[in-house]
XYZ file of C-alpha atoms in Angstrom:
486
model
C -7.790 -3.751 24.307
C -5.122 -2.376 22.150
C -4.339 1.126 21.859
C -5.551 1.427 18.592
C -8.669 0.100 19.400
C -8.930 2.573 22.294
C -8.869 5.261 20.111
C -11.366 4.226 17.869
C -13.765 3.184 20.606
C -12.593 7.406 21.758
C -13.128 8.927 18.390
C -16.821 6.857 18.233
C -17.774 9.446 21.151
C -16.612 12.459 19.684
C -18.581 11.795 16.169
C -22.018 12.236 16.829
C -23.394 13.686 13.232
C -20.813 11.659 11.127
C -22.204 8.573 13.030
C -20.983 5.462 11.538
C -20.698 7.107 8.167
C -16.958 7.636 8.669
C -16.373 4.037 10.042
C -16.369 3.206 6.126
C -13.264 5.662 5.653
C -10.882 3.205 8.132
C -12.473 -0.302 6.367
C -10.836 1.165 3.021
C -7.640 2.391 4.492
C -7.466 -1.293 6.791
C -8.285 -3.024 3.232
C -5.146 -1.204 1.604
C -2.914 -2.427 4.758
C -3.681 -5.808 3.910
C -2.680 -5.407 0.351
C 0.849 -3.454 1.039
C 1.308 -6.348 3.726
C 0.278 -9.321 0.936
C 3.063 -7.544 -1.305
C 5.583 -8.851 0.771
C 5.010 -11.990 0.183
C 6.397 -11.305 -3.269
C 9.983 -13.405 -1.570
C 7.902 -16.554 -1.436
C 6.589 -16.245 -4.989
C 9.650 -15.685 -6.050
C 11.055 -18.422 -4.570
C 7.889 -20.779 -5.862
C 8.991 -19.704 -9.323
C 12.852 -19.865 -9.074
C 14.552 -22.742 -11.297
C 16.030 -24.206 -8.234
C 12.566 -25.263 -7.308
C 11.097 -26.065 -10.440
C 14.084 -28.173 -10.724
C 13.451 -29.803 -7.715
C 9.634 -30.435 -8.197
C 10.288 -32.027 -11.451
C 12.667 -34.549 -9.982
C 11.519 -35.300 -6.782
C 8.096 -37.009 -9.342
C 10.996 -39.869 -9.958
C 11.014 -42.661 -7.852
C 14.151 -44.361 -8.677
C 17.276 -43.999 -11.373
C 19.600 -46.030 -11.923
C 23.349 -45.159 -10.748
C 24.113 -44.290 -14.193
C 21.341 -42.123 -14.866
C 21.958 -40.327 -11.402
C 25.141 -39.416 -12.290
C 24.838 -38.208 -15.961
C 21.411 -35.961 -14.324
C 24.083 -34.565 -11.614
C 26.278 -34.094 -14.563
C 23.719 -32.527 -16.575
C 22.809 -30.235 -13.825
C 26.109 -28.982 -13.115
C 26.629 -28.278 -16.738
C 23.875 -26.277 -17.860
C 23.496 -24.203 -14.116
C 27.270 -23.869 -13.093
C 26.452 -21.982 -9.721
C 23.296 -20.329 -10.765
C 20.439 -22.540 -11.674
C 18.688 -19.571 -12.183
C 20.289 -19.112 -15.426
C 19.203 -22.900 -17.054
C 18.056 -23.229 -20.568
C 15.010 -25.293 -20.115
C 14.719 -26.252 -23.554
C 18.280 -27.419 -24.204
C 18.312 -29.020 -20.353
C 14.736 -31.404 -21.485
C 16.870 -32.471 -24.720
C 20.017 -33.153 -23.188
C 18.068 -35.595 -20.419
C 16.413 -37.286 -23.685
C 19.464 -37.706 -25.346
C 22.143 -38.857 -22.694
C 20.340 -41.055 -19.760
C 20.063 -44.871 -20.444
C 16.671 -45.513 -19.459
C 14.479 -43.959 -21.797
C 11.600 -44.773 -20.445
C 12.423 -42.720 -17.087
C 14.215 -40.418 -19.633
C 11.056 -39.313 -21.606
C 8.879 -38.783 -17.728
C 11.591 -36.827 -16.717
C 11.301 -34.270 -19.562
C 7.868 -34.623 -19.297
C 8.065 -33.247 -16.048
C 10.462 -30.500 -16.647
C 8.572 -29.317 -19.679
C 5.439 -29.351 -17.392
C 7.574 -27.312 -14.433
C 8.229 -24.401 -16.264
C 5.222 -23.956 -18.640
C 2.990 -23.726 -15.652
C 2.272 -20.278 -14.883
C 4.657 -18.146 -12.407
C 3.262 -17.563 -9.143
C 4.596 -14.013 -8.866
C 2.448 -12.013 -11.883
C -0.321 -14.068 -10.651
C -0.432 -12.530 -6.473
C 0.476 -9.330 -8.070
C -2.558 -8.943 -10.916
C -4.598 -10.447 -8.161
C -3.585 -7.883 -5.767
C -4.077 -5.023 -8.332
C -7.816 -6.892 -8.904
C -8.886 -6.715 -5.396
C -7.614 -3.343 -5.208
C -10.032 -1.913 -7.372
C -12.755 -3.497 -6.589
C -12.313 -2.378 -2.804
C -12.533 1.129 -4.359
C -15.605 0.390 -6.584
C -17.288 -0.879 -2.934
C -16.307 2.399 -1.635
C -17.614 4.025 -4.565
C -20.820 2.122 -3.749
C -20.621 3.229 0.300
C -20.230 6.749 -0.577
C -23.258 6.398 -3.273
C -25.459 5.146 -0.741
C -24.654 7.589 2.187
C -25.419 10.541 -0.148
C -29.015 9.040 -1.225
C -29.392 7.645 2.397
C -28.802 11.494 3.213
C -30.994 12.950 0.468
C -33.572 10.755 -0.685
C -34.926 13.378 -2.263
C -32.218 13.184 -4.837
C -33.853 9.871 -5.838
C -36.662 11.711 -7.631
C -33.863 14.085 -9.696
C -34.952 12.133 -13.149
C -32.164 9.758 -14.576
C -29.049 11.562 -14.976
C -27.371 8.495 -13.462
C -29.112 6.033 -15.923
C -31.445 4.717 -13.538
C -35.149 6.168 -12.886
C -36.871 5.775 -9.638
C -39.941 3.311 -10.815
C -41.820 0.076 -9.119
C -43.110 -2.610 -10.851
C -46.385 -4.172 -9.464
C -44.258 -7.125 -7.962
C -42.098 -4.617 -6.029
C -44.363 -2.882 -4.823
C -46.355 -6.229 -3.116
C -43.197 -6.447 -1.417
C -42.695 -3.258 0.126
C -43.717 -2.453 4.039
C -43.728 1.137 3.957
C -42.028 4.365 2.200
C -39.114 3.292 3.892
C -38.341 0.248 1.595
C -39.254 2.088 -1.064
C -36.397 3.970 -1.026
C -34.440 1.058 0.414
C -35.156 -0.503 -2.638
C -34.810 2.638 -4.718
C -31.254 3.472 -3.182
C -30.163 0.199 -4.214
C -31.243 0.222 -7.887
C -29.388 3.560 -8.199
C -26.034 2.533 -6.670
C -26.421 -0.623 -8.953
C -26.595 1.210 -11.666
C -23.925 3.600 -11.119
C -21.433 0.747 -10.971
C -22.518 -0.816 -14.164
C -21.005 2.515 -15.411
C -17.144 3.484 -15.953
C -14.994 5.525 -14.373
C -16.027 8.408 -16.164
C -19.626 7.984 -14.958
C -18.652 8.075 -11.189
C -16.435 10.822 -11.772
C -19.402 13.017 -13.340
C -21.722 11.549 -10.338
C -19.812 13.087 -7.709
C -19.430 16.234 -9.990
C -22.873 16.661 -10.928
C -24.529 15.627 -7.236
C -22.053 17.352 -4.793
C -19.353 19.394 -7.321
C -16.313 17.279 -5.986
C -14.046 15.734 -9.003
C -12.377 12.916 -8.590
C -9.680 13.786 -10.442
C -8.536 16.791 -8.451
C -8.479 14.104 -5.194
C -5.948 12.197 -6.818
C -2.201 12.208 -6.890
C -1.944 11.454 -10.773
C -5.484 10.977 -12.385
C -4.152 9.171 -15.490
C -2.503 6.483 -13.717
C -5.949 5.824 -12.209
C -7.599 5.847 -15.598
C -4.927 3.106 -16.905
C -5.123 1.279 -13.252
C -8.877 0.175 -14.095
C -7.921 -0.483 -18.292
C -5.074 -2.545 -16.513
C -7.115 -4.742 -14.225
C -9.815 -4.967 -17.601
C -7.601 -6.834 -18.992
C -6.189 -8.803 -16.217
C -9.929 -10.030 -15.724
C -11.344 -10.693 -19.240
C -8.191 -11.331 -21.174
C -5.927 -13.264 -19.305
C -3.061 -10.389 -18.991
C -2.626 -9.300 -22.389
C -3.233 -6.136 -23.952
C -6.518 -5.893 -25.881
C -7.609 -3.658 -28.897
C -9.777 -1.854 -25.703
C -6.879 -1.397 -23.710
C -4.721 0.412 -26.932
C -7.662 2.694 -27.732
C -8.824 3.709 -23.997
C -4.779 4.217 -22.763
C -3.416 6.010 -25.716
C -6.235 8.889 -25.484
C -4.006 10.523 -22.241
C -0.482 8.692 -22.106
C 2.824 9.808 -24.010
C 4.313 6.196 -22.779
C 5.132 4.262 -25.691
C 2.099 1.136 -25.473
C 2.883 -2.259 -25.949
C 1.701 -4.258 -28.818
C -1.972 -5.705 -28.671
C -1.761 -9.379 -27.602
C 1.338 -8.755 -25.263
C 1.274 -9.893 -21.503
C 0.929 -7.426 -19.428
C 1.835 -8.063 -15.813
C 2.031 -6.242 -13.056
C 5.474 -5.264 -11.606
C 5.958 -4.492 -7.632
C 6.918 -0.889 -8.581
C 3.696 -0.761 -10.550
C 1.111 -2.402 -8.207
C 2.375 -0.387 -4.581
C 2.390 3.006 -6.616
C -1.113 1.853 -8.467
C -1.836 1.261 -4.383
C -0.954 4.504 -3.315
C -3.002 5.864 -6.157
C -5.727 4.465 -4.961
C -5.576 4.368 -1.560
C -5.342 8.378 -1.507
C -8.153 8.501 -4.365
C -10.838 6.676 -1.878
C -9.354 8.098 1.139
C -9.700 12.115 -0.391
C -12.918 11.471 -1.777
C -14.379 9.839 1.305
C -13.284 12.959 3.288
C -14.711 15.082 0.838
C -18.519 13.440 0.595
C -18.368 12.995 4.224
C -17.180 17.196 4.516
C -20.190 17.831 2.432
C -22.800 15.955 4.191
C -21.566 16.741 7.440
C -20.125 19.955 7.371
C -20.122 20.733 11.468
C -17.757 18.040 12.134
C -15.111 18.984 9.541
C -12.451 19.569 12.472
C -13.182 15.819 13.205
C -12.385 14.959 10.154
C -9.217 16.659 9.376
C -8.095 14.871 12.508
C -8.730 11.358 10.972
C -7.231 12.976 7.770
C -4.471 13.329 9.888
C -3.906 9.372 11.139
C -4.175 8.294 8.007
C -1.780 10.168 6.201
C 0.606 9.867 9.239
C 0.162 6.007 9.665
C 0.402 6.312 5.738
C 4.309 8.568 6.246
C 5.393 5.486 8.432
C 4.606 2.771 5.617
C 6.643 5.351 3.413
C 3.733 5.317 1.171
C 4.741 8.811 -0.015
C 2.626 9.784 -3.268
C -0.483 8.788 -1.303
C 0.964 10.955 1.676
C 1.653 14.258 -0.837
C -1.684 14.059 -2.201
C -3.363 13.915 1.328
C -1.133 16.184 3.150
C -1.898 18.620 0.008
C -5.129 18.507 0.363
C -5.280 18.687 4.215
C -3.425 21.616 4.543
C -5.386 23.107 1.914
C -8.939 22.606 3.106
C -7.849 22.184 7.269
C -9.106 25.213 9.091
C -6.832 25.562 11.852
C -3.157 26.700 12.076
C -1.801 23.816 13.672
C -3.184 20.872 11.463
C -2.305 22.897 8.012
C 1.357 23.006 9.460
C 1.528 19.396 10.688
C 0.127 18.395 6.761
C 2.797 20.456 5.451
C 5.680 19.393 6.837
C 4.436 15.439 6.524
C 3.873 16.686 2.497
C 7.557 18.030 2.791
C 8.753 14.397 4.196
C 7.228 12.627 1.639
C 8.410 14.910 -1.256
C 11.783 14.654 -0.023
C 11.691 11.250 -0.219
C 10.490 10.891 -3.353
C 12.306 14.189 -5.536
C 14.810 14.745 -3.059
C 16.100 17.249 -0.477
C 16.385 20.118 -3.037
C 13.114 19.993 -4.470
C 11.604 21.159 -1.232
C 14.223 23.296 0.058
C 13.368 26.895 -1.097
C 9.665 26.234 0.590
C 11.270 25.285 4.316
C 13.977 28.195 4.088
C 11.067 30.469 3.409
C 8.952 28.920 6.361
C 8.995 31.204 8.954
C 9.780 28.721 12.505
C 10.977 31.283 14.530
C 7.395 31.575 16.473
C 6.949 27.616 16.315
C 7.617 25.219 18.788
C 10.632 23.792 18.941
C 9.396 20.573 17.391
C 8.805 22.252 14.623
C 12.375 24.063 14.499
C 13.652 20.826 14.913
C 11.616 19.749 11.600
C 12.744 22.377 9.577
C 16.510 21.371 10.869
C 15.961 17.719 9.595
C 14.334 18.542 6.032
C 17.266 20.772 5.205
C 19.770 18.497 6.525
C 21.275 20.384 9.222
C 22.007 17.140 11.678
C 24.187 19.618 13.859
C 21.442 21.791 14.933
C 18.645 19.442 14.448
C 20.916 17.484 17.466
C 20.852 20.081 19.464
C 16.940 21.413 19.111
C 16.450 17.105 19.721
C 18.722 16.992 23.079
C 17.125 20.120 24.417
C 13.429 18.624 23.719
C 14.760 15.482 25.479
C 15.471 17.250 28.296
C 12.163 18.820 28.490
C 10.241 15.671 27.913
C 8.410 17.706 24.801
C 9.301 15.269 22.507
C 7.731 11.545 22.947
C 9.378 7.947 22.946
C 7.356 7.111 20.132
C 8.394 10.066 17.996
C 11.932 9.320 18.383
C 11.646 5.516 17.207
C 9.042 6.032 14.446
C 8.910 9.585 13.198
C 10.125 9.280 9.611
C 11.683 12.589 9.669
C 14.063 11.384 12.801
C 15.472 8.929 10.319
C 18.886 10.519 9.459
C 19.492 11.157 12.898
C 18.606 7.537 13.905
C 21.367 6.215 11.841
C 23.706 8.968 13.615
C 25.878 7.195 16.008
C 24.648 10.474 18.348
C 21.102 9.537 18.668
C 21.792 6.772 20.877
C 23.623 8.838 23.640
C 19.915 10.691 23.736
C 17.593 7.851 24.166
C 18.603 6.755 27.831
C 17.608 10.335 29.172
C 14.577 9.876 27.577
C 13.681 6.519 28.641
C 15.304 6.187 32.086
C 16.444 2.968 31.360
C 18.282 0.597 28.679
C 21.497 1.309 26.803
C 24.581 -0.723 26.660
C 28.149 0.033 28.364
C 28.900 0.646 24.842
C 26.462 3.598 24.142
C 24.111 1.540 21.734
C 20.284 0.745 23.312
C 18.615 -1.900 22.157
C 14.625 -2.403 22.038
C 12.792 -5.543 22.322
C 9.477 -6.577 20.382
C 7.225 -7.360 22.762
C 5.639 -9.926 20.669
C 8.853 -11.711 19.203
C 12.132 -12.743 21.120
C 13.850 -10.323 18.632
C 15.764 -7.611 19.263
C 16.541 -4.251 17.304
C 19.693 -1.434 17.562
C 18.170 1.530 18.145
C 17.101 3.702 14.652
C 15.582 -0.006 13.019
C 12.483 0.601 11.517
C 11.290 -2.153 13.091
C 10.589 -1.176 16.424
C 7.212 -0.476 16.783
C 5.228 2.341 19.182
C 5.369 -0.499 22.153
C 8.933 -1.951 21.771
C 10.673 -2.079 24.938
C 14.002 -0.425 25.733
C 16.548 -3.216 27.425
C 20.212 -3.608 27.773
C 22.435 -5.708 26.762
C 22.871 -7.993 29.607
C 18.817 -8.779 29.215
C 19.632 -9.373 25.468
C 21.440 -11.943 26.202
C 20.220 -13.317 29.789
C 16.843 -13.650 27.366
C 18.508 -15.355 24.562
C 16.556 -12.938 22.486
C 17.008 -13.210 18.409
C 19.232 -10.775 16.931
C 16.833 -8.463 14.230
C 18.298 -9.628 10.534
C 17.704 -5.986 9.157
C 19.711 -4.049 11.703
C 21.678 -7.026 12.260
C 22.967 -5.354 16.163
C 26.230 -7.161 17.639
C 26.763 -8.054 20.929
């Protein structure tokens, strides 16, 4: 058993009134992992797309040319790519093959071919729009979840007339069916959630208002990118990608963008779908906390502590407008000291990262860490920059073991000093072990035969520290992103 898994199989003992209620909150969170992960392979679309291979498909589909023809289609090639194929003029390329190789016969199938090749539709829009697609509806089935734990929770709320569109009322049929009162309201719970998803996003948001006074659009980082998120993936699903009369009239009620003419493609960019991401990831996350802090208000302090993974695990994908909203709202709504200080400084990283050093700095001058741990002296040292003295706060928690091994690969506010030739003369103290003659450690994946300089973000929480004779005695891969040097 994994370490993660340890801690959930933990935090299942210490949740007795949540119950498996909150279980929901980590399926939606695991769900958005997936889809940050299935962003990278954006280098493989891209690739599937590229001229190069289009090129390549198109002519591998002929069997045989004759010497001739091979020659004036190398010819051809050279002259209309020069060192970037990328930059080919299909249209002139398909007339040029038509008008200069002997055998027309092959001639005519090979522009055939090519036309074919890049007509087809581009791999990349498509995982992107279907990425965007799945991401809503995960949040529509956690609109659902949360739905059904409120009526599970208050059946009573079933009989509250039809605000939500759909009375509570049996036919003769259903009622042959049912055991006992409890499918009826089964049955009755079911109808309800039903119908609130046949509704908009308006209708949820006035749900939640109406049944338990928490709006949506206070839980989320920009509420009218979510509004043109779901007028996005409308069209995306009914019209093919390109902007509808719908689309026009819905987006131009809250934007100051300029919109793009009806009938346009509209695709999803990668800047567009991880930020649409974010916004949704912190939109479920913050509202799941919330229905779950109203139902189950004695285990709040539980929850702020799962509030507290998240939007960490969330810091270390850099996913920083889902990390503001979250640490906002944590350190609004925590009750104790210590958590509303942890949320603030990871709301600090993540606006730093996102507006820069400067747009934070009056708040962390005015923070008073004089009566903080060190750890937190050593924070405030990093977000204004001071590497000097955040150095020294770092060496003298070193020596005190009061700062972990897994803080000093992974925290993202360490990162500056990672990259600071200095760091590495600290690690071996705290570790007891690797380092190279040269001063640089080295970590191994424990998974991979790969191995990273120390400061690359990809050593994870169970890397191993080794030196450089092991390196090599294991024939271990150098890491391409820190690229270290023997």
């Amino acid at each position: 058993m994994d370490d993660e898994a340890i801690d959930r199989q933990a935090g299942e003992e210490h949740r007795p009134s949540v119950g498996p209620d909150s279980a929901a909150i980590d399926r939606y969170r695991w769900q958005f992992d997936a889809f940050f992960d299935l962003v990278a392979l954006e280098v493989h679309a891209t690739q599937l797309d590229s001229t190069r291979h289009r090129m390549a498909e198109a002519i591998s589909t002929i069997n045989k040319l004759g010497e001739n023809d091979r020659k004036t289609l190398i010819k051809l090639i050279d002259e209309h790519t020069g060192s970037n194929q990328d930059e080919l003029n299909p249209k002139q390329f398909t007339l040029d093959i038509l008008q200069k190789m002997e055998n027309q016969r092959h001639a005519l199938k090979l522009a055939n071919k090519f036309v074919e090749s890049f007509a087809s539709h581009r791999r990349l829009p498509i995982l992107f729009d279907s990425l965007l697609v799945a991401a809503v509806s995960a949040f529509e089935v956690q609109i659902a979840g949360l739905a059904r734990i409120y009526f599970s929770g208050h059946p009573e709320a079933l009989d509250a007339g039809s605000r939500d569109g759909a009375a509570t009322t049996f036919t003769l049929y259903d009622l042959k069916k049912l055991s006992n009162i409890r499918d009826a309201i089964d049955l009755a719970i079911d109808r309800r959630v039903e119908s609130l998803l046949f509704g908009s996003l308006t209708d949820w948001r006035r749900f939640f208002k109406d049944r338990l006074n928490i709006d949506m659009a206070d839980l989320s980082p920009n509420w009218e990118i979510v509004r043109e998120v779901f007028q996005r993936r409308h069209i995306i699903v009914h019209n093919g990608g390109r902007v509808s009369g719908r689309y026009i009239n819905q987006v131009k009620e809250f934007t100051k963008e300029k919109l793009p003419r009806e009938g346009v493609e509209l695709h999803c960019s990668r800047d567009y779908l991880t930020h649409g991401l974010q916004e949704l990831l912190a939109l479920g996350v913050l509202l799941s906390f919330s229905v779950l802090g109203k139902l189950h208000p004695s285990e709040k302090e539980y929850l702020t502590d799962r509030l507290q993974t998240i939007s960490y695990e969330a810091l270390l994908g850099d996913r920083w407008v889902a990390v503001a909203k979250m640490a906002s709202y944590g350190a609004t709504t925590s009750t104790l000291a210590e958590s509303r200080i942890l949320f603030t400084v990871n709301g600090w990283i993540a606006r730093w990262r996102m507006e820069g050093r400067e747009s934070i700095r009056k708040e962390v001058e005015e923070w008073d860490f004089s009566a903080l741990a060190p750890r937190y002296q050593l924070a405030q040292a990093c977000l204004l920059g001071n590497i000097d003295s955040a150095f020294e706060i770092m060496a003298r928690l070193v020596d005190s073991g009061d700062i972990a091994f897994d803080d000093l690969i992974e925290w993202p506010l360490l990162q500056e000093l990672r990259e600071d030739p200095r760091f590495g003369s600290l690690t071996p103290i705290a570790l007891g072990k690797g380092g190279g003659a040269d001063g640089k450690s080295f970590f191994k994946s424990p998974k991979s035969k790969v191995f990273h300089l120390m400061g690359c973000s990809k050593i994870g929480p169970h890397s191993v520290a080794i030196s450089e004779s092991s390196a090599k005695h294991e024939d271990l891969a150098p890491c391409k992103r820190c690229n270290p040097l023997l």
